[in-house]
Tab-separated table of C-alpha atoms in Angstrom:
chain	number	residue	atom	x	y	z
A	1	MET	CA	102.537	165.459	144.878
A	2	ASP	CA	105.628	163.543	146.068
A	3	THR	CA	106.968	165.674	148.959
A	4	GLU	CA	109.806	163.029	149.424
A	5	ILE	CA	111.459	164.425	146.181
A	6	LEU	CA	110.437	168.138	146.178
A	7	GLY	CA	110.018	169.283	149.827
A	8	HIS	CA	107.146	171.140	151.122
A	9	ALA	CA	107.530	174.535	149.374
A	10	ALA	CA	108.315	173.107	146.030
A	11	ASP	CA	105.585	170.640	146.415
A	12	HIS	CA	103.092	173.464	147.056
A	13	ARG	CA	104.293	175.525	144.066
A	14	LEU	CA	104.188	172.718	141.676
A	15	ARG	CA	100.527	171.733	142.284
A	16	LEU	CA	99.750	172.830	138.792
A	17	GLY	CA	98.047	169.531	137.606
A	18	ARG	CA	98.662	166.191	136.037
A	19	PRO	CA	101.248	167.128	133.531
A	20	VAL	CA	103.601	168.401	136.013
A	21	ARG	CA	102.830	165.460	138.356
A	22	ALA	CA	103.466	162.941	135.448
A	23	LEU	CA	106.694	164.596	134.589
A	24	ILE	CA	107.972	164.437	138.226
A	25	ALA	CA	106.666	160.872	138.597
A	26	ASP	CA	108.527	159.470	135.607
A	27	PRO	CA	112.269	160.032	135.920
A	28	ARG	CA	112.794	159.444	132.148
A	29	SER	CA	110.417	162.048	131.270
A	30	LEU	CA	111.978	164.438	133.690
A	31	ALA	CA	115.427	163.710	132.181
A	32	ARG	CA	114.078	164.322	128.753
A	33	TRP	CA	112.517	167.612	129.822
A	34	ILE	CA	115.799	168.858	131.313
A	35	GLU	CA	117.737	167.861	128.125
A	36	GLU	CA	115.284	169.702	126.018
A	37	THR	CA	115.411	172.839	128.305
A	38	ALA	CA	119.167	172.684	128.233
A	39	GLY	CA	119.064	172.455	124.362
A	40	ARG	CA	116.862	175.572	124.204
A	41	PHE	CA	119.306	177.507	126.378
A	42	GLU	CA	122.117	176.453	124.104
A	43	MET	CA	120.292	177.639	121.096
A	44	CYS	CA	119.564	180.897	122.898
A	45	LEU	CA	123.196	181.370	123.574
A	46	GLU	CA	124.229	180.640	120.080
A	47	TRP	CA	121.672	183.218	118.943
A	48	LEU	CA	123.008	185.836	121.323
A	49	TYR	CA	126.538	185.087	120.048
A	50	ALA	CA	125.500	185.584	116.525
A	51	LEU	CA	123.700	188.941	117.504
A	52	ARG	CA	126.827	190.081	119.265
A	53	ASN	CA	128.762	189.683	116.005
A	54	THR	CA	126.262	191.653	114.049
A	55	ALA	CA	124.095	194.651	115.104
A	56	LEU	CA	124.696	194.495	118.913
A	57	HIS	CA	128.509	194.394	118.477
A	58	ASP	CA	128.030	197.745	116.407
A	59	GLY	CA	125.434	199.168	118.877
A	60	TRP	CA	122.932	199.609	116.154
A	61	PHE	CA	119.201	199.203	116.919
A	62	ASP	CA	117.101	199.761	113.964
A	63	SER	CA	113.977	197.913	114.698
A	64	SER	CA	111.777	196.736	117.634
A	65	THR	CA	113.123	193.114	117.169
A	66	ASP	CA	116.695	194.397	117.822
A	67	LEU	CA	115.573	195.877	121.118
A	68	LEU	CA	113.829	192.680	121.904
A	69	ASP	CA	117.059	190.878	121.449
A	70	VAL	CA	118.760	193.194	123.848
A	71	HIS	CA	116.096	192.485	126.433
A	72	PHE	CA	116.362	188.783	125.873
A	73	GLY	CA	120.087	188.926	126.331
A	74	ARG	CA	119.733	190.761	129.448
A	75	SER	CA	117.145	188.187	130.743
A	76	LEU	CA	119.580	185.367	129.979
A	77	VAL	CA	122.377	187.234	131.827
A	78	ASP	CA	119.809	187.656	134.787
A	79	LEU	CA	119.094	183.999	134.869
A	80	THR	CA	122.785	182.975	134.842
A	81	LEU	CA	123.387	185.486	137.682
A	82	GLU	CA	120.481	183.727	139.591
A	83	PHE	CA	122.471	180.559	139.458
A	84	LEU	CA	125.594	182.221	140.569
A	85	GLY	CA	123.875	184.212	143.166
A	86	ASN	CA	122.472	181.122	144.745
A	87	TRP	CA	125.901	179.442	144.598
A	88	TYR	CA	127.867	182.249	146.167
A	89	GLN	CA	125.057	182.953	148.891
A	90	HIS	CA	125.704	179.442	150.240
A	91	ALA	CA	129.383	179.053	149.263
A	92	ALA	CA	130.450	179.908	152.910
A	93	THR	CA	128.972	176.655	154.132
A	94	ALA	CA	130.345	174.453	151.227
A	95	SER	CA	133.530	172.678	150.878
A	96	ALA	CA	136.780	174.830	150.353
A	97	LYS	CA	136.928	173.607	146.733
A	98	GLN	CA	133.449	174.656	145.881
A	99	SER	CA	133.560	177.821	147.830
A	100	GLY	CA	136.519	179.169	145.957
A	101	MET	CA	135.258	178.520	142.400
A	102	THR	CA	135.218	181.227	139.816
A	103	ALA	CA	132.050	181.890	138.117
A	104	PHE	CA	133.122	179.838	134.977
A	105	GLY	CA	134.071	177.022	137.391
A	106	VAL	CA	130.588	177.014	138.918
A	107	ILE	CA	128.898	176.846	135.588
A	108	GLU	CA	131.153	173.927	134.554
A	109	HIS	CA	130.376	172.194	137.906
A	110	LEU	CA	126.658	172.734	137.445
A	111	ALA	CA	126.768	171.470	133.888
A	112	ASP	CA	128.397	168.310	135.179
A	113	ARG	CA	125.860	167.942	137.890
A	114	GLN	CA	123.186	168.306	135.412
A	115	GLN	CA	124.784	165.361	133.299
A	116	THR	CA	124.782	163.314	136.488
A	117	VAL	CA	121.200	164.083	137.356
A	118	VAL	CA	120.070	163.333	133.746
A	119	GLY	CA	122.014	160.077	133.799
A	120	GLU	CA	120.429	159.039	137.099
A	121	LEU	CA	116.884	159.910	135.854
A	122	ARG	CA	117.449	158.086	132.628
A	123	ALA	CA	118.442	155.024	134.629
A	124	GLY	CA	115.053	155.349	136.389
A	125	ARG	CA	116.444	156.656	139.636
A	126	ARG	CA	114.624	159.418	141.542
A	127	THR	CA	114.872	158.522	145.138
A	128	GLY	CA	116.876	161.181	146.917
A	129	LEU	CA	116.427	163.713	144.124
A	130	ASN	CA	116.554	167.086	145.661
A	131	VAL	CA	115.251	169.634	143.024
A	132	THR	CA	115.058	172.609	145.414
A	133	ARG	CA	118.858	172.563	145.935
A	134	LEU	CA	120.191	171.517	142.384
A	135	THR	CA	122.252	174.675	142.108
A	136	SER	CA	123.543	174.782	145.573
A	137	PRO	CA	127.217	174.223	146.486
A	138	THR	CA	126.115	172.463	149.622
A	139	SER	CA	124.172	169.848	147.712
A	140	SER	CA	124.760	167.262	145.005
A	141	GLY	CA	121.149	167.058	143.891
A	142	TRP	CA	120.783	163.646	145.482
A	143	ASP	CA	120.643	164.349	149.122
A	144	ARG	CA	117.094	164.128	150.039
A	145	ALA	CA	116.755	161.848	153.113
């Protein structure tokens, strides 16, 4: 595993076998995986929006699948709060601009960062990539020495 990119803790966690190593080793494959993952999240958000406008909006839960949708929505909110929690936990040591961002501003900023990371990976660059701090206000994602 390439500790230059991942750092020791992430390196240890990602020792899952060749598929993960191959993904990390090939910047273009990693970019594709990031884009596919983002696409899945977008579809999930669209699905939740549709649910809000139907049964969830009215508060009707008639089947077990409705309840699963509620749990899914809660999980998606929890995931979003993980990103925001990480951001605000480290905001005190970030620049004044980044430490004062609203939640919406943080999400916009991280979306821009994702596009930058994907662009760099698509161009074949991975040197300096810091995957352990991609959602931190004190990192750009490309600050691995």
